[in-house]
mmCIF file of C-alpha atoms and ligand atoms in Angstrom:
data_model
loop_
_atom_site.group_PDB
_atom_site.id
_atom_site.type_symbol
_atom_site.label_atom_id
_atom_site.label_comp_id
_atom_site.label_asym_id
_atom_site.label_seq_id
_atom_site.Cartn_x
_atom_site.Cartn_y
_atom_site.Cartn_z
ATOM 1 C CA MET A 1 -132.820 -20.509 0.263
ATOM 2 C CA PRO A 2 -129.260 -19.183 0.307
ATOM 3 C CA ALA A 3 -128.908 -15.997 2.318
ATOM 4 C CA ALA A 4 -132.542 -15.092 1.727
ATOM 5 C CA LEU A 5 -132.427 -12.681 4.640
ATOM 6 C CA HIS A 6 -129.446 -10.739 3.358
ATOM 7 C CA PRO A 7 -129.954 -7.129 4.516
ATOM 8 C CA GLU A 8 -129.335 -5.481 1.144
ATOM 9 C CA ARG A 9 -130.823 -8.053 -1.104
ATOM 10 C CA LEU A 10 -130.811 -6.970 -4.701
ATOM 11 C CA LEU A 11 -133.047 -8.850 -7.093
ATOM 12 C CA PRO A 12 -131.052 -10.696 -9.760
ATOM 13 C CA ASP A 13 -132.761 -8.932 -12.657
ATOM 14 C CA ARG A 14 -131.129 -5.768 -11.358
ATOM 15 C CA TRP A 15 -127.610 -7.143 -11.641
ATOM 16 C CA ILE A 16 -127.849 -9.594 -14.542
ATOM 17 C CA LYS A 17 -128.605 -7.848 -17.807
ATOM 18 C CA VAL A 18 -129.512 -9.103 -21.244
ATOM 19 C CA LEU A 19 -127.307 -7.137 -23.625
ATOM 20 C CA PRO A 20 -126.915 -7.573 -27.402
ATOM 21 C CA GLU A 21 -123.661 -9.481 -26.799
ATOM 22 C CA GLY A 22 -125.271 -11.784 -24.229
ATOM 23 C CA LEU A 23 -125.895 -12.153 -20.508
ATOM 24 C CA TYR A 24 -123.927 -9.544 -18.580
ATOM 25 C CA VAL A 25 -123.260 -9.830 -14.865
ATOM 26 C CA GLU A 26 -122.780 -6.204 -13.953
ATOM 27 C CA PRO A 27 -121.209 -6.362 -10.460
ATOM 28 C CA GLY A 28 -118.740 -8.946 -11.768
ATOM 29 C CA GLY A 29 -117.996 -7.107 -14.997
ATOM 30 C CA PHE A 30 -118.258 -10.307 -17.014
ATOM 31 C CA HIS A 31 -120.426 -11.891 -19.698
ATOM 32 C CA ILE A 32 -121.569 -15.487 -19.919
ATOM 33 C CA ASP A 33 -121.144 -17.126 -23.361
ATOM 34 C CA PRO A 34 -121.041 -13.770 -25.198
ATOM 35 C CA VAL A 35 -121.698 -13.782 -28.934
ATOM 36 C CA ARG A 36 -118.658 -11.578 -29.572
ATOM 37 C CA GLY A 37 -115.334 -10.975 -27.906
ATOM 38 C CA VAL A 38 -115.554 -9.091 -24.579
ATOM 39 C CA GLU A 39 -113.281 -8.080 -21.714
ATOM 40 C CA ARG A 40 -114.147 -10.947 -19.343
ATOM 41 C CA ALA A 41 -116.156 -14.017 -20.296
ATOM 42 C CA VAL A 42 -117.287 -17.062 -18.383
ATOM 43 C CA ILE A 43 -117.772 -19.844 -20.942
ATOM 44 C CA THR A 44 -120.075 -22.760 -20.127
ATOM 45 C CA HIS A 45 -118.795 -25.195 -22.766
ATOM 46 C CA GLY A 46 -116.947 -25.563 -26.039
ATOM 47 C CA HIS A 47 -119.778 -25.659 -28.608
ATOM 48 C CA SER A 48 -119.300 -22.900 -31.132
ATOM 49 C CA ASP A 49 -122.507 -21.055 -30.277
ATOM 50 C CA HIS A 50 -121.312 -20.681 -26.673
ATOM 51 C CA ALA A 51 -117.536 -20.421 -26.990
ATOM 52 C CA ARG A 52 -116.507 -17.733 -29.422
ATOM 53 C CA PRO A 53 -113.103 -16.241 -30.140
ATOM 54 C CA GLY A 54 -111.762 -12.810 -29.275
ATOM 55 C CA ASN A 55 -112.228 -12.540 -25.515
ATOM 56 C CA GLN A 56 -109.572 -10.899 -23.341
ATOM 57 C CA LEU A 57 -109.941 -13.098 -20.257
ATOM 58 C CA VAL A 58 -111.814 -16.397 -20.256
ATOM 59 C CA PHE A 59 -112.936 -18.298 -17.173
ATOM 60 C CA ALA A 60 -113.854 -21.913 -17.957
ATOM 61 C CA THR A 61 -113.131 -25.490 -16.929
ATOM 62 C CA PRO A 62 -109.821 -27.019 -18.065
ATOM 63 C CA GLY A 63 -111.815 -29.236 -20.466
ATOM 64 C CA THR A 64 -113.559 -26.294 -22.101
ATOM 65 C CA LEU A 65 -110.322 -24.303 -22.324
ATOM 66 C CA ALA A 66 -108.589 -27.236 -24.018
ATOM 67 C CA ILE A 67 -111.440 -27.562 -26.523
ATOM 68 C CA MET A 68 -111.342 -23.826 -27.245
ATOM 69 C CA ALA A 69 -107.575 -23.871 -27.711
ATOM 70 C CA GLN A 70 -107.842 -26.787 -30.102
ATOM 71 C CA ARG A 71 -110.579 -25.191 -32.178
ATOM 72 C CA MET A 72 -109.491 -21.544 -32.170
ATOM 73 C CA GLY A 73 -105.804 -21.551 -31.326
ATOM 74 C CA GLU A 74 -104.555 -18.147 -30.203
ATOM 75 C CA ALA A 75 -107.910 -16.474 -30.859
ATOM 76 C CA ALA A 76 -109.486 -18.420 -28.002
ATOM 77 C CA ALA A 77 -108.441 -15.835 -25.415
ATOM 78 C CA VAL A 78 -105.638 -13.469 -24.507
ATOM 79 C CA THR A 79 -105.578 -14.863 -20.962
ATOM 80 C CA THR A 80 -107.329 -17.839 -19.439
ATOM 81 C CA ARG A 81 -108.253 -18.684 -15.882
ATOM 82 C CA PRO A 82 -109.028 -22.404 -15.522
ATOM 83 C CA LEU A 83 -111.686 -23.185 -12.947
ATOM 84 C CA ASN A 84 -112.100 -26.712 -11.682
ATOM 85 C CA TYR A 85 -115.597 -27.908 -10.859
ATOM 86 C CA GLY A 86 -116.501 -26.701 -7.387
ATOM 87 C CA GLU A 87 -113.667 -24.176 -7.087
ATOM 88 C CA THR A 88 -114.970 -20.849 -5.791
ATOM 89 C CA ILE A 89 -113.597 -17.476 -6.904
ATOM 90 C CA ARG A 90 -114.542 -13.831 -6.749
ATOM 91 C CA ILE A 91 -114.968 -11.974 -10.001
ATOM 92 C CA GLY A 92 -115.529 -8.340 -9.126
ATOM 93 C CA ASP A 93 -118.275 -8.382 -6.556
ATOM 94 C CA VAL A 94 -119.670 -11.798 -7.457
ATOM 95 C CA THR A 95 -118.806 -15.219 -6.084
ATOM 96 C CA VAL A 96 -118.579 -17.699 -8.940
ATOM 97 C CA ARG A 97 -118.216 -21.429 -9.173
ATOM 98 C CA LEU A 98 -118.690 -23.925 -12.008
ATOM 99 C CA VAL A 99 -120.524 -27.207 -11.503
ATOM 100 C CA PRO A 100 -121.025 -30.044 -14.016
ATOM 101 C CA ALA A 101 -123.795 -29.708 -16.611
ATOM 102 C CA GLY A 102 -123.574 -33.241 -18.061
ATOM 103 C CA HIS A 103 -123.683 -31.918 -21.642
ATOM 104 C CA VAL A 104 -120.205 -32.482 -23.134
ATOM 105 C CA LEU A 105 -116.682 -32.775 -21.749
ATOM 106 C CA GLY A 106 -115.933 -29.746 -19.557
ATOM 107 C CA SER A 107 -119.492 -28.406 -19.692
ATOM 108 C CA ALA A 108 -120.510 -26.364 -16.681
ATOM 109 C CA GLN A 109 -123.308 -24.472 -15.046
ATOM 110 C CA VAL A 110 -122.353 -21.087 -13.651
ATOM 111 C CA VAL A 111 -123.319 -20.629 -9.996
ATOM 112 C CA MET A 112 -123.222 -16.984 -8.919
ATOM 113 C CA GLU A 113 -123.855 -15.327 -5.600
ATOM 114 C CA HIS A 114 -124.312 -11.625 -5.127
ATOM 115 C CA ALA A 115 -126.283 -9.374 -2.777
ATOM 116 C CA GLY A 116 -128.055 -12.214 -1.063
ATOM 117 C CA SER A 117 -129.178 -14.164 -4.116
ATOM 118 C CA ARG A 118 -127.906 -17.235 -5.851
ATOM 119 C CA VAL A 119 -128.360 -17.499 -9.595
ATOM 120 C CA VAL A 120 -127.488 -20.571 -11.657
ATOM 121 C CA VAL A 121 -127.041 -20.371 -15.422
ATOM 122 C CA SER A 122 -127.368 -23.906 -16.748
ATOM 123 C CA GLY A 123 -125.688 -23.551 -20.134
ATOM 124 C CA ASP A 124 -126.694 -26.599 -22.176
ATOM 125 C CA TYR A 125 -127.371 -29.689 -20.085
ATOM 126 C CA LYS A 126 -128.849 -33.135 -19.884
ATOM 127 C CA ARG A 127 -129.654 -35.504 -17.031
ATOM 128 C CA ARG A 128 -129.018 -38.964 -18.390
ATOM 129 C CA ALA A 129 -125.824 -40.893 -17.872
ATOM 130 C CA ASP A 130 -122.923 -40.079 -20.187
ATOM 131 C CA ARG A 131 -119.507 -41.688 -19.804
ATOM 132 C CA THR A 132 -117.824 -38.779 -21.548
ATOM 133 C CA CYS A 133 -118.523 -36.107 -18.943
ATOM 134 C CA ALA A 134 -119.318 -35.452 -15.294
ATOM 135 C CA PRO A 135 -123.039 -35.706 -14.451
ATOM 136 C CA PHE A 136 -125.277 -32.657 -14.030
ATOM 137 C CA GLU A 137 -125.414 -31.450 -10.450
ATOM 138 C CA PRO A 138 -128.637 -29.726 -9.351
ATOM 139 C CA VAL A 139 -127.879 -26.640 -7.250
ATOM 140 C CA PRO A 140 -130.749 -25.069 -5.283
ATOM 141 C CA CYS A 141 -130.996 -21.403 -6.183
ATOM 142 C CA ASP A 142 -133.152 -18.272 -6.254
ATOM 143 C CA VAL A 143 -133.088 -17.896 -10.030
ATOM 144 C CA PHE A 144 -132.438 -20.736 -12.458
ATOM 145 C CA VAL A 145 -131.608 -19.778 -16.029
ATOM 146 C CA THR A 146 -132.382 -22.846 -18.098
ATOM 147 C CA GLU A 147 -131.969 -23.832 -21.716
ATOM 148 C CA ALA A 148 -135.047 -25.220 -23.461
ATOM 149 C CA THR A 149 -133.785 -26.663 -26.738
ATOM 150 C CA PHE A 150 -136.286 -29.521 -26.433
ATOM 151 C CA GLY A 151 -138.795 -27.603 -24.339
ATOM 152 C CA LEU A 152 -141.983 -29.189 -25.641
ATOM 153 C CA PRO A 153 -143.835 -32.143 -24.100
ATOM 154 C CA VAL A 154 -143.548 -34.051 -27.420
ATOM 155 C CA PHE A 155 -139.803 -34.259 -26.934
ATOM 156 C CA ARG A 156 -139.105 -37.330 -24.873
ATOM 157 C CA HIS A 157 -135.839 -38.956 -25.789
ATOM 158 C CA PRO A 158 -135.901 -42.775 -25.655
ATOM 159 C CA PRO A 159 -133.180 -44.685 -23.747
ATOM 160 C CA ASP A 160 -129.791 -44.222 -25.477
ATOM 161 C CA LEU A 161 -128.777 -47.860 -25.430
ATOM 162 C CA GLY A 162 -131.973 -48.832 -27.257
ATOM 163 C CA GLU A 163 -131.052 -46.405 -30.054
ATOM 164 C CA VAL A 164 -127.539 -47.822 -30.275
ATOM 165 C CA ARG A 165 -128.941 -51.335 -30.424
ATOM 166 C CA LYS A 166 -131.014 -50.295 -33.460
ATOM 167 C CA LEU A 167 -127.754 -49.459 -35.164
ATOM 168 C CA LEU A 168 -126.121 -52.756 -34.167
ATOM 169 C CA HIS A 169 -129.221 -54.620 -35.337
ATOM 170 C CA SER A 170 -129.057 -52.958 -38.746
ATOM 171 C CA MET A 171 -125.368 -53.886 -39.014
ATOM 172 C CA ALA A 172 -126.238 -57.506 -38.294
ATOM 173 C CA LEU A 173 -129.002 -57.414 -40.920
ATOM 174 C CA PHE A 174 -126.819 -55.843 -43.608
ATOM 175 C CA PRO A 175 -123.290 -57.106 -42.948
ATOM 176 C CA GLU A 176 -122.099 -56.085 -46.452
ATOM 177 C CA ARG A 177 -123.093 -52.462 -46.147
ATOM 178 C CA SER A 178 -121.131 -49.682 -44.467
ATOM 179 C CA HIS A 179 -123.023 -47.873 -41.743
ATOM 180 C CA VAL A 180 -122.303 -44.153 -41.633
ATOM 181 C CA VAL A 181 -123.497 -42.259 -38.577
ATOM 182 C CA GLY A 182 -123.714 -38.470 -38.668
ATOM 183 C CA VAL A 183 -122.495 -37.022 -35.366
ATOM 184 C CA TYR A 184 -121.446 -33.584 -34.157
ATOM 185 C CA ALA A 185 -117.705 -33.445 -33.634
ATOM 186 C CA LEU A 186 -117.840 -32.251 -30.045
ATOM 187 C CA GLY A 187 -119.648 -34.517 -27.642
ATOM 188 C CA LYS A 188 -122.033 -36.535 -29.765
ATOM 189 C CA CYS A 189 -119.244 -38.357 -31.568
ATOM 190 C CA GLN A 190 -117.511 -39.490 -28.383
ATOM 191 C CA ARG A 191 -120.806 -40.253 -26.658
ATOM 192 C CA VAL A 192 -121.955 -42.518 -29.501
ATOM 193 C CA ILE A 193 -118.618 -44.317 -29.376
ATOM 194 C CA THR A 194 -118.868 -44.933 -25.613
ATOM 195 C CA LEU A 195 -122.486 -46.088 -26.006
ATOM 196 C CA LEU A 196 -121.391 -48.561 -28.680
ATOM 197 C CA ARG A 197 -118.628 -49.834 -26.408
ATOM 198 C CA ALA A 198 -121.119 -50.139 -23.526
ATOM 199 C CA ALA A 199 -123.361 -52.186 -25.831
ATOM 200 C CA GLY A 200 -120.460 -54.585 -26.398
ATOM 201 C CA TYR A 201 -119.262 -53.396 -29.809
ATOM 202 C CA ASP A 202 -115.489 -53.881 -29.669
ATOM 203 C CA ARG A 203 -114.470 -53.779 -33.335
ATOM 204 C CA PRO A 204 -112.514 -50.782 -34.635
ATOM 205 C CA ILE A 205 -114.669 -47.717 -35.325
ATOM 206 C CA TYR A 206 -113.746 -45.604 -38.341
ATOM 207 C CA VAL A 207 -113.829 -41.840 -37.903
ATOM 208 C CA HIS A 208 -113.853 -39.038 -40.481
ATOM 209 C CA GLY A 209 -110.767 -36.813 -40.256
ATOM 210 C CA ALA A 210 -112.792 -33.883 -38.934
ATOM 211 C CA LEU A 211 -113.654 -35.894 -35.823
ATOM 212 C CA GLU A 212 -110.179 -37.139 -34.967
ATOM 213 C CA PRO A 213 -108.726 -34.184 -33.014
ATOM 214 C CA LEU A 214 -111.570 -34.032 -30.499
ATOM 215 C CA CYS A 215 -111.525 -37.811 -30.047
ATOM 216 C CA ALA A 216 -107.835 -37.516 -29.195
ATOM 217 C CA LEU A 217 -108.592 -34.684 -26.782
ATOM 218 C CA TYR A 218 -111.257 -36.764 -25.020
ATOM 219 C CA GLU A 219 -108.764 -39.618 -24.716
ATOM 220 C CA ARG A 220 -106.272 -37.209 -23.135
ATOM 221 C CA PHE A 221 -108.950 -36.278 -20.602
ATOM 222 C CA GLY A 222 -109.360 -39.937 -19.693
ATOM 223 C CA VAL A 223 -112.367 -40.932 -21.809
ATOM 224 C CA ALA A 224 -111.551 -44.370 -23.277
ATOM 225 C CA LEU A 225 -112.897 -44.766 -26.810
ATOM 226 C CA GLY A 226 -111.394 -48.097 -27.861
ATOM 227 C CA GLU A 227 -109.753 -48.620 -31.247
ATOM 228 C CA LEU A 228 -110.433 -45.827 -33.734
ATOM 229 C CA ARG A 229 -109.200 -45.809 -37.323
ATOM 230 C CA PRO A 230 -109.180 -43.041 -39.908
ATOM 231 C CA ALA A 231 -112.054 -43.367 -42.376
ATOM 232 C CA THR A 232 -110.341 -42.258 -45.526
ATOM 233 C CA VAL A 233 -112.574 -42.977 -48.460
ATOM 234 C CA ALA A 234 -109.565 -44.518 -50.206
ATOM 235 C CA ALA A 235 -109.856 -47.519 -47.889
ATOM 236 C CA LYS A 236 -113.150 -48.439 -49.506
ATOM 237 C CA GLU A 237 -112.708 -52.222 -49.247
ATOM 238 C CA GLU A 238 -111.829 -52.041 -45.581
ATOM 239 C CA LEU A 239 -114.966 -49.986 -44.909
ATOM 240 C CA LYS A 240 -117.289 -52.674 -46.237
ATOM 241 C CA GLY A 241 -119.527 -53.672 -43.358
ATOM 242 C CA ALA A 242 -117.737 -51.196 -41.099
ATOM 243 C CA LEU A 243 -119.081 -48.560 -38.777
ATOM 244 C CA VAL A 244 -118.085 -45.055 -39.820
ATOM 245 C CA LEU A 245 -118.669 -41.822 -37.915
ATOM 246 C CA ALA A 246 -118.699 -38.555 -39.839
ATOM 247 C CA PRO A 247 -119.916 -34.981 -39.337
ATOM 248 C CA PRO A 248 -123.620 -34.670 -40.265
ATOM 249 C CA ALA A 249 -122.894 -32.867 -43.537
ATOM 250 C CA ALA A 250 -120.388 -35.498 -44.713
ATOM 251 C CA ALA A 251 -122.623 -38.383 -43.628
ATOM 252 C CA THR A 252 -125.422 -37.206 -45.870
ATOM 253 C CA ASP A 253 -123.472 -36.047 -48.920
ATOM 254 C CA ARG A 254 -121.203 -37.478 -51.601
ATOM 255 C CA TRP A 255 -118.473 -38.298 -49.115
ATOM 256 C CA ALA A 256 -120.618 -41.093 -47.684
ATOM 257 C CA ARG A 257 -122.049 -42.205 -51.008
ATOM 258 C CA ARG A 258 -118.601 -43.254 -52.124
ATOM 259 C CA LEU A 259 -118.699 -45.996 -49.505
ATOM 260 C CA THR A 260 -120.226 -49.374 -50.315
ATOM 261 C CA ASP A 261 -124.011 -49.011 -50.403
ATOM 262 C CA PRO A 262 -124.017 -47.117 -47.107
ATOM 263 C CA VAL A 263 -126.791 -47.096 -44.557
ATOM 264 C CA VAL A 264 -126.960 -43.455 -43.488
ATOM 265 C CA ALA A 265 -127.773 -42.938 -39.821
ATOM 266 C CA MET A 266 -127.834 -39.747 -37.786
ATOM 267 C CA ALA A 267 -127.564 -39.343 -34.021
ATOM 268 C CA SER A 268 -129.477 -36.273 -32.881
ATOM 269 C CA GLY A 269 -132.361 -35.279 -30.653
ATOM 270 C CA TRP A 270 -133.965 -33.845 -33.786
ATOM 271 C CA MET A 271 -134.302 -37.311 -35.272
ATOM 272 C CA ARG A 272 -137.491 -37.434 -33.210
ATOM 273 C CA VAL A 273 -138.944 -35.293 -35.995
ATOM 274 C CA ARG A 274 -139.348 -37.756 -38.845
ATOM 275 C CA GLN A 275 -139.613 -35.050 -41.440
ATOM 276 C CA ARG A 276 -136.142 -33.800 -40.577
ATOM 277 C CA ALA A 277 -134.695 -37.259 -40.976
ATOM 278 C CA ARG A 278 -136.402 -37.683 -44.345
ATOM 279 C CA GLN A 279 -135.299 -34.262 -45.581
ATOM 280 C CA ARG A 280 -131.703 -35.096 -44.833
ATOM 281 C CA GLY A 281 -131.881 -38.493 -46.472
ATOM 282 C CA VAL A 282 -131.357 -40.338 -43.207
ATOM 283 C CA GLU A 283 -132.356 -43.961 -43.431
ATOM 284 C CA LEU A 284 -131.709 -44.821 -39.799
ATOM 285 C CA PRO A 285 -132.573 -41.981 -37.394
ATOM 286 C CA LEU A 286 -131.117 -42.398 -33.901
ATOM 287 C CA ILE A 287 -132.605 -40.205 -31.201
ATOM 288 C CA ILE A 288 -129.541 -39.475 -29.114
ATOM 289 C CA SER A 289 -129.358 -36.002 -27.623
ATOM 290 C CA ASP A 290 -126.995 -34.072 -25.398
ATOM 291 C CA HIS A 291 -129.830 -31.752 -24.370
ATOM 292 C CA ALA A 292 -132.425 -32.361 -21.687
ATOM 293 C CA ASP A 293 -135.782 -33.561 -23.000
ATOM 294 C CA TRP A 294 -139.090 -32.323 -21.594
ATOM 295 C CA ASP A 295 -139.036 -34.684 -18.615
ATOM 296 C CA GLU A 296 -135.443 -33.822 -17.782
ATOM 297 C CA LEU A 297 -136.215 -30.091 -17.967
ATOM 298 C CA THR A 298 -139.216 -30.317 -15.648
ATOM 299 C CA GLN A 299 -137.406 -32.713 -13.283
ATOM 300 C CA THR A 300 -134.586 -30.183 -13.061
ATOM 301 C CA LEU A 301 -136.957 -27.314 -12.241
ATOM 302 C CA ASP A 302 -138.301 -29.467 -9.404
ATOM 303 C CA GLU A 303 -134.836 -30.281 -8.092
ATOM 304 C CA VAL A 304 -133.310 -26.815 -8.132
ATOM 305 C CA ALA A 305 -136.557 -25.533 -6.573
ATOM 306 C CA ALA A 306 -135.950 -21.967 -7.705
ATOM 307 C CA PRO A 307 -138.883 -19.619 -7.132
ATOM 308 C CA GLU A 308 -137.904 -17.849 -10.348
ATOM 309 C CA VAL A 309 -136.878 -19.312 -13.717
ATOM 310 C CA TRP A 310 -135.609 -17.625 -16.850
ATOM 311 C CA VAL A 311 -135.938 -19.738 -19.966
ATOM 312 C CA THR A 312 -133.742 -19.350 -22.998
ATOM 313 C CA HIS A 313 -132.302 -21.032 -26.010
ATOM 314 C CA GLY A 314 -135.114 -22.861 -27.732
ATOM 315 C CA ARG A 315 -138.800 -23.360 -27.195
ATOM 316 C CA GLU A 316 -139.344 -21.137 -24.188
ATOM 317 C CA GLU A 317 -143.125 -20.836 -24.109
ATOM 318 C CA ALA A 318 -144.187 -24.299 -23.023
ATOM 319 C CA LEU A 319 -141.662 -24.414 -20.199
ATOM 320 C CA VAL A 320 -142.594 -20.907 -19.035
ATOM 321 C CA HIS A 321 -146.226 -22.062 -18.989
ATOM 322 C CA HIS A 322 -145.389 -25.256 -17.127
ATOM 323 C CA ALA A 323 -143.367 -23.359 -14.506
ATOM 324 C CA THR A 324 -146.032 -20.692 -14.059
ATOM 325 C CA GLN A 325 -148.651 -23.330 -13.409
ATOM 326 C CA ARG A 326 -146.471 -24.672 -10.637
ATOM 327 C CA GLY A 327 -146.288 -21.278 -8.967
ATOM 328 C CA ILE A 328 -142.829 -20.383 -10.248
ATOM 329 C CA ARG A 329 -142.213 -16.892 -11.611
ATOM 330 C CA ALA A 330 -141.032 -17.635 -15.131
ATOM 331 C CA ARG A 331 -140.124 -15.653 -18.193
ATOM 332 C CA ALA A 332 -138.473 -16.116 -21.542
ATOM 333 C CA LEU A 333 -135.093 -14.502 -21.928
ATOM 334 C CA ALA A 334 -134.458 -13.170 -25.398
ATOM 335 C CA LEU A 335 -130.846 -14.132 -25.959
ATOM 336 C CA ILE A 336 -129.596 -14.137 -29.480
ATOM 337 C CA GLY A 337 -126.956 -16.119 -31.270
ATOM 338 C CA PHE A 338 -127.657 -19.646 -30.105
ATOM 339 C CA GLU A 339 -128.187 -22.470 -32.556
ATOM 340 C CA GLU A 340 -130.263 -25.512 -31.806
ATOM 341 C CA GLU A 341 -127.109 -27.597 -31.878
ATOM 342 C CA GLU A 342 -123.651 -26.995 -33.107
ATOM 343 C CA ALA A 343 -123.724 -26.503 -36.863
HETATM 344 ZN ZN1 ZN B 1 -123.996 -27.193 -26.424
HETATM 345 ZN ZN1 ZN B 2 -126.258 -24.495 -27.032
#
């Protein structure tokens, strides 16, 4: 373990506090993903429940800072300090570095060292391959703070390419119908596009206007998406038999119904829950998630080998139980303000 024999070792729960505005790292004087604007914030990634406006100084990867600037403009931060993956800095009395979390472009885990302990805050993460971002890097630590969005053994995401093939199969079966896929604008949209390209789909993909800016940003960061065209509903004829990506709300409302007899699909980890798919009027649920499933969560606990785990952001209990049974000190961390996925 890192510096386990440090003479003045201070247990991490003495220097990392859960405050109403979020995790606060006292000797560094900074928050991680605070729910409101603070003096100094380290932001793990650009999803709106993690990256909020109004901070004075923001530390984040160049990818996350670009996403924040695009979404919030000037409100993103007064000052920014870009941190490349692996770059080490001191913030106050804490050594900080960001390492890839494999969640969305720019997403990072926060690795902190102070008073003889190393603590890693995962942010949101997943373990499977994703062409749109750098892969998750397990970092051995004394305390691992993990998300648990899909922290139940029933959540086991199937292979992504199989889900994408379901979509391509439906398009082959119903060549006259438009296929509309509901995707979150940040991450899921670009991931679904790269999965389609990996499956050999090389026709133009039509994207709802709300998805265009982030697709362009991903392209600027070197993620090739192939030919994208705007999916204006006016181009109804052109959209016959086409593949259209839209935000979840648009995919399931009147916007999509104006297309030709659309097949409504949705790409989300929650599509594992059939009832959710039915409630939203989703005909073709695709289980594609940017969060670790149960196996990925438990695999990660094994790999980081932390003797202590703090679980947050979802279904904490089962993972706390699992960890405890394996001799890990584990507890749920009551952080507020996080959604299950970006709304
Ligand atoms: Zn996220
Ligand atoms: Zn999240």
